Amino acid sequence: MTVIKIILIAVVLLLTGDFISTFFYHVPEHIFGKYHGAVHHSHNRSFIRYAIATKNPLVLITGFFAAFPYLVFLPVFWSLSPTGTILGLVLAQSHVEFRHLSPTKWTTPNTIIYICKLLCITTPEIHWQHHRNSRIAYGDIFTFYDKPAQLWFQFLLQFKQPINN
């Protein structure tokens, strides 16, 4: 039962963190923000390097906002399973590194692609589609957030138009 609880807490942490990150940070930042696009969709993919290069430490706030959804429920998850919480955070951070592997230096093996497809997990190849076209391939961890996020993007886009005129 303990192993199931650990796995369940890790999965719930990943699901809720990715949901909140996608719909309350990532999509709105693409429409209303400026730092995510300037950093994440440029050749300089480090909030820290960008903050130093531009001498603007406020850039780090958006990096914090990207991580915050995974941390917000930490006290609740920790009280249920510290090990599951740590596992979820380690998996989330590991996935950040995995999905940002260079497409010119890395090709995901077919077996891993198959497993990721079964589990609806974003691969580097899918995430790089998002780097090329910021209107597709949402969901930092889970691919099933993509279609609803695209609809959310279209909805929020309505509110940007009057602001720019």
mmCIF file of C-alpha atoms in Angstrom:
data_model
loop_
_atom_site.group_PDB
_atom_site.id
_atom_site.type_symbol
_atom_site.label_atom_id
_atom_site.label_comp_id
_atom_site.label_asym_id
_atom_site.label_seq_id
_atom_site.Cartn_x
_atom_site.Cartn_y
_atom_site.Cartn_z
ATOM 1 C CA MET A 1 0.000 0.000 0.000
ATOM 2 C CA THR A 2 2.878 2.385 0.754
ATOM 3 C CA VAL A 3 4.336 1.986 -2.747
ATOM 4 C CA ILE A 4 0.938 2.726 -4.299
ATOM 5 C CA LYS A 5 0.593 5.831 -2.133
ATOM 6 C CA ILE A 6 4.066 7.041 -3.155
ATOM 7 C CA ILE A 7 3.307 6.543 -6.850
ATOM 8 C CA LEU A 8 -0.158 8.095 -6.539
ATOM 9 C CA ILE A 9 1.152 11.237 -4.816
ATOM 10 C CA ALA A 10 3.915 11.597 -7.431
ATOM 11 C CA VAL A 11 1.413 11.252 -10.297
ATOM 12 C CA VAL A 12 -1.079 13.677 -8.726
ATOM 13 C CA LEU A 13 1.721 16.203 -8.165
ATOM 14 C CA LEU A 14 2.731 15.915 -11.835
ATOM 15 C CA LEU A 15 -0.855 16.133 -13.102
ATOM 16 C CA THR A 16 -1.821 19.135 -10.973
ATOM 17 C CA GLY A 17 1.490 20.930 -11.480
ATOM 18 C CA ASP A 18 1.331 20.517 -15.253
ATOM 19 C CA PHE A 19 -2.335 21.566 -15.346
ATOM 20 C CA ILE A 20 -1.787 24.731 -13.315
ATOM 21 C CA SER A 21 1.444 25.527 -15.139
ATOM 22 C CA THR A 22 -0.122 25.062 -18.569
ATOM 23 C CA PHE A 23 -3.403 26.932 -18.053
ATOM 24 C CA PHE A 24 -2.498 29.591 -15.488
ATOM 25 C CA TYR A 25 1.103 30.373 -16.443
ATOM 26 C CA HIS A 26 2.333 28.988 -19.760
ATOM 27 C CA VAL A 27 -0.550 29.859 -22.102
ATOM 28 C CA PRO A 28 -1.239 33.301 -20.550
ATOM 29 C CA GLU A 29 2.490 34.106 -20.630
ATOM 30 C CA HIS A 30 2.528 33.414 -24.375
ATOM 31 C CA ILE A 31 -0.246 35.940 -24.877
ATOM 32 C CA PHE A 32 0.294 38.625 -22.263
ATOM 33 C CA GLY A 33 3.900 38.135 -21.128
ATOM 34 C CA LYS A 34 7.199 38.901 -22.717
ATOM 35 C CA TYR A 35 9.906 37.001 -20.864
ATOM 36 C CA HIS A 36 8.815 33.432 -21.595
ATOM 37 C CA GLY A 37 8.934 33.979 -25.352
ATOM 38 C CA ALA A 38 12.153 35.977 -25.155
ATOM 39 C CA VAL A 39 13.884 33.287 -23.135
ATOM 40 C CA HIS A 40 12.248 29.948 -23.777
ATOM 41 C CA HIS A 41 11.689 30.344 -27.514
ATOM 42 C CA SER A 42 15.021 31.958 -28.284
ATOM 43 C CA HIS A 43 18.466 30.402 -28.517
ATOM 44 C CA ASN A 44 19.133 31.495 -24.915
ATOM 45 C CA ARG A 45 16.981 29.027 -22.982
ATOM 46 C CA SER A 46 18.022 29.968 -19.475
ATOM 47 C CA PHE A 47 16.148 32.469 -17.330
ATOM 48 C CA ILE A 48 19.328 32.907 -15.265
ATOM 49 C CA ARG A 49 21.583 33.613 -18.264
ATOM 50 C CA TYR A 50 18.961 35.934 -19.760
ATOM 51 C CA ALA A 51 18.581 37.804 -16.440
ATOM 52 C CA ILE A 52 22.353 38.306 -16.270
ATOM 53 C CA ALA A 53 22.694 39.268 -19.953
ATOM 54 C CA THR A 54 19.890 41.830 -19.750
ATOM 55 C CA LYS A 55 20.779 42.867 -16.192
ATOM 56 C CA ASN A 56 17.103 42.354 -15.343
ATOM 57 C CA PRO A 57 16.577 40.118 -12.305
ATOM 58 C CA LEU A 58 12.777 40.369 -12.751
ATOM 59 C CA VAL A 59 13.161 37.744 -15.484
ATOM 60 C CA LEU A 60 13.767 35.189 -12.729
ATOM 61 C CA ILE A 61 10.225 35.777 -11.478
ATOM 62 C CA THR A 62 8.827 34.107 -14.592
ATOM 63 C CA GLY A 63 11.145 31.172 -14.006
ATOM 64 C CA PHE A 64 9.707 30.957 -10.495
ATOM 65 C CA PHE A 65 6.145 31.118 -11.891
ATOM 66 C CA ALA A 66 6.953 28.121 -14.086
ATOM 67 C CA ALA A 67 8.038 26.104 -11.030
ATOM 68 C CA PHE A 68 5.445 27.443 -8.575
ATOM 69 C CA PRO A 69 2.557 25.161 -9.686
ATOM 70 C CA TYR A 70 4.638 22.150 -8.681
ATOM 71 C CA LEU A 71 5.419 23.689 -5.298
ATOM 72 C CA VAL A 72 2.054 25.189 -4.319
ATOM 73 C CA PHE A 73 0.559 21.958 -2.972
ATOM 74 C CA LEU A 74 3.823 20.769 -1.449
ATOM 75 C CA PRO A 75 2.616 20.962 2.180
ATOM 76 C CA VAL A 76 -0.453 18.839 1.381
ATOM 77 C CA PHE A 77 1.436 16.258 -0.665
ATOM 78 C CA TRP A 78 4.274 16.170 1.864
ATOM 79 C CA SER A 79 1.855 15.434 4.704
ATOM 80 C CA LEU A 80 0.451 12.504 2.694
ATOM 81 C CA SER A 81 3.759 11.104 1.451
ATOM 82 C CA PRO A 82 7.132 12.840 1.685
ATOM 83 C CA THR A 83 8.674 10.133 -0.520
ATOM 84 C CA GLY A 84 5.933 10.514 -3.160
ATOM 85 C CA THR A 85 6.369 14.284 -3.092
ATOM 86 C CA ILE A 86 10.135 14.029 -3.573
ATOM 87 C CA LEU A 87 9.634 11.461 -6.347
ATOM 88 C CA GLY A 88 7.153 13.776 -8.100
ATOM 89 C CA LEU A 89 9.510 16.757 -7.895
ATOM 90 C CA VAL A 90 12.471 14.695 -9.109
ATOM 91 C CA LEU A 91 10.409 13.355 -12.019
ATOM 92 C CA ALA A 92 9.184 16.867 -12.884
ATOM 93 C CA GLN A 93 12.719 18.297 -12.908
ATOM 94 C CA SER A 94 14.081 15.278 -14.773
ATOM 95 C CA HIS A 95 11.391 15.742 -17.385
ATOM 96 C CA VAL A 96 12.346 19.412 -17.807
ATOM 97 C CA GLU A 97 15.866 18.264 -18.652
ATOM 98 C CA PHE A 98 14.592 15.389 -20.855
ATOM 99 C CA ARG A 99 12.203 17.485 -22.949
ATOM 100 C CA HIS A 100 14.898 20.100 -23.584
ATOM 101 C CA LEU A 101 17.408 17.696 -25.108
ATOM 102 C CA SER A 102 18.672 19.152 -28.363
ATOM 103 C CA PRO A 103 16.958 17.750 -31.466
ATOM 104 C CA THR A 104 20.265 17.927 -33.311
ATOM 105 C CA LYS A 105 22.106 15.925 -30.658
ATOM 106 C CA TRP A 106 19.388 13.551 -29.421
ATOM 107 C CA THR A 107 16.819 11.239 -30.933
ATOM 108 C CA THR A 108 14.488 9.550 -28.500
ATOM 109 C CA PRO A 109 14.697 5.757 -28.911
ATOM 110 C CA ASN A 110 11.559 4.151 -30.364
ATOM 111 C CA THR A 111 10.919 2.138 -27.193
ATOM 112 C CA ILE A 112 10.878 5.318 -25.076
ATOM 113 C CA ILE A 113 8.684 7.085 -27.656
ATOM 114 C CA TYR A 114 6.253 4.167 -27.489
ATOM 115 C CA ILE A 115 6.135 4.259 -23.663
ATOM 116 C CA CYS A 116 5.755 8.050 -23.640
ATOM 117 C CA LYS A 117 2.953 7.844 -26.188
ATOM 118 C CA LEU A 118 1.143 5.236 -24.053
ATOM 119 C CA LEU A 119 1.477 7.434 -20.968
ATOM 120 C CA CYS A 120 0.767 10.701 -22.864
ATOM 121 C CA ILE A 121 4.171 12.086 -21.866
ATOM 122 C CA THR A 122 5.856 14.834 -23.849
ATOM 123 C CA THR A 123 9.058 13.806 -25.612
ATOM 124 C CA PRO A 124 11.795 16.215 -26.690
ATOM 125 C CA GLU A 125 10.529 15.912 -30.270
ATOM 126 C CA ILE A 126 7.028 16.989 -29.243
ATOM 127 C CA HIS A 127 8.328 19.808 -27.055
ATOM 128 C CA TRP A 128 10.517 21.087 -29.877
ATOM 129 C CA GLN A 129 7.381 21.425 -31.992
ATOM 130 C CA HIS A 130 6.303 23.954 -29.375
ATOM 131 C CA HIS A 131 9.626 25.774 -29.620
ATOM 132 C CA ARG A 132 9.094 26.095 -33.377
ATOM 133 C CA ASN A 133 5.407 27.056 -33.128
ATOM 134 C CA SER A 134 4.333 28.468 -29.771
ATOM 135 C CA ARG A 135 0.648 27.821 -30.533
ATOM 136 C CA ILE A 136 0.934 24.022 -30.426
ATOM 137 C CA ALA A 137 2.288 21.191 -28.254
ATOM 138 C CA TYR A 138 1.291 22.545 -24.853
ATOM 139 C CA GLY A 139 1.588 20.512 -21.699
ATOM 140 C CA ASP A 140 5.063 20.476 -20.254
ATOM 141 C CA ILE A 141 4.721 16.901 -19.085
ATOM 142 C CA PHE A 142 1.451 15.523 -20.448
ATOM 143 C CA THR A 143 0.390 15.733 -24.083
ATOM 144 C CA PHE A 144 -3.341 15.524 -23.329
ATOM 145 C CA TYR A 145 -3.272 19.140 -22.117
ATOM 146 C CA ASP A 146 -2.391 20.329 -25.633
ATOM 147 C CA LYS A 147 -5.845 20.551 -27.264
ATOM 148 C CA PRO A 148 -7.572 22.241 -24.290
ATOM 149 C CA ALA A 149 -4.594 24.609 -23.991
ATOM 150 C CA GLN A 150 -4.920 25.575 -27.648
ATOM 151 C CA LEU A 151 -8.598 26.402 -27.045
ATOM 152 C CA TRP A 152 -7.598 28.390 -23.951
ATOM 153 C CA PHE A 153 -4.986 30.208 -26.063
ATOM 154 C CA GLN A 154 -7.649 31.172 -28.639
ATOM 155 C CA PHE A 155 -10.010 32.336 -25.901
ATOM 156 C CA LEU A 156 -7.379 34.480 -24.158
ATOM 157 C CA LEU A 157 -6.193 35.892 -27.466
ATOM 158 C CA GLN A 158 -9.503 37.748 -27.728
ATOM 159 C CA PHE A 159 -8.496 39.844 -24.737
ATOM 160 C CA LYS A 160 -5.105 40.806 -26.132
ATOM 161 C CA GLN A 161 -6.437 42.435 -29.296
ATOM 162 C CA PRO A 162 -8.177 45.417 -27.624
ATOM 163 C CA ILE A 163 -5.127 46.028 -25.424
ATOM 164 C CA ASN A 164 -2.796 46.404 -28.443
ATOM 165 C CA ASN A 165 -5.069 48.801 -30.382
#
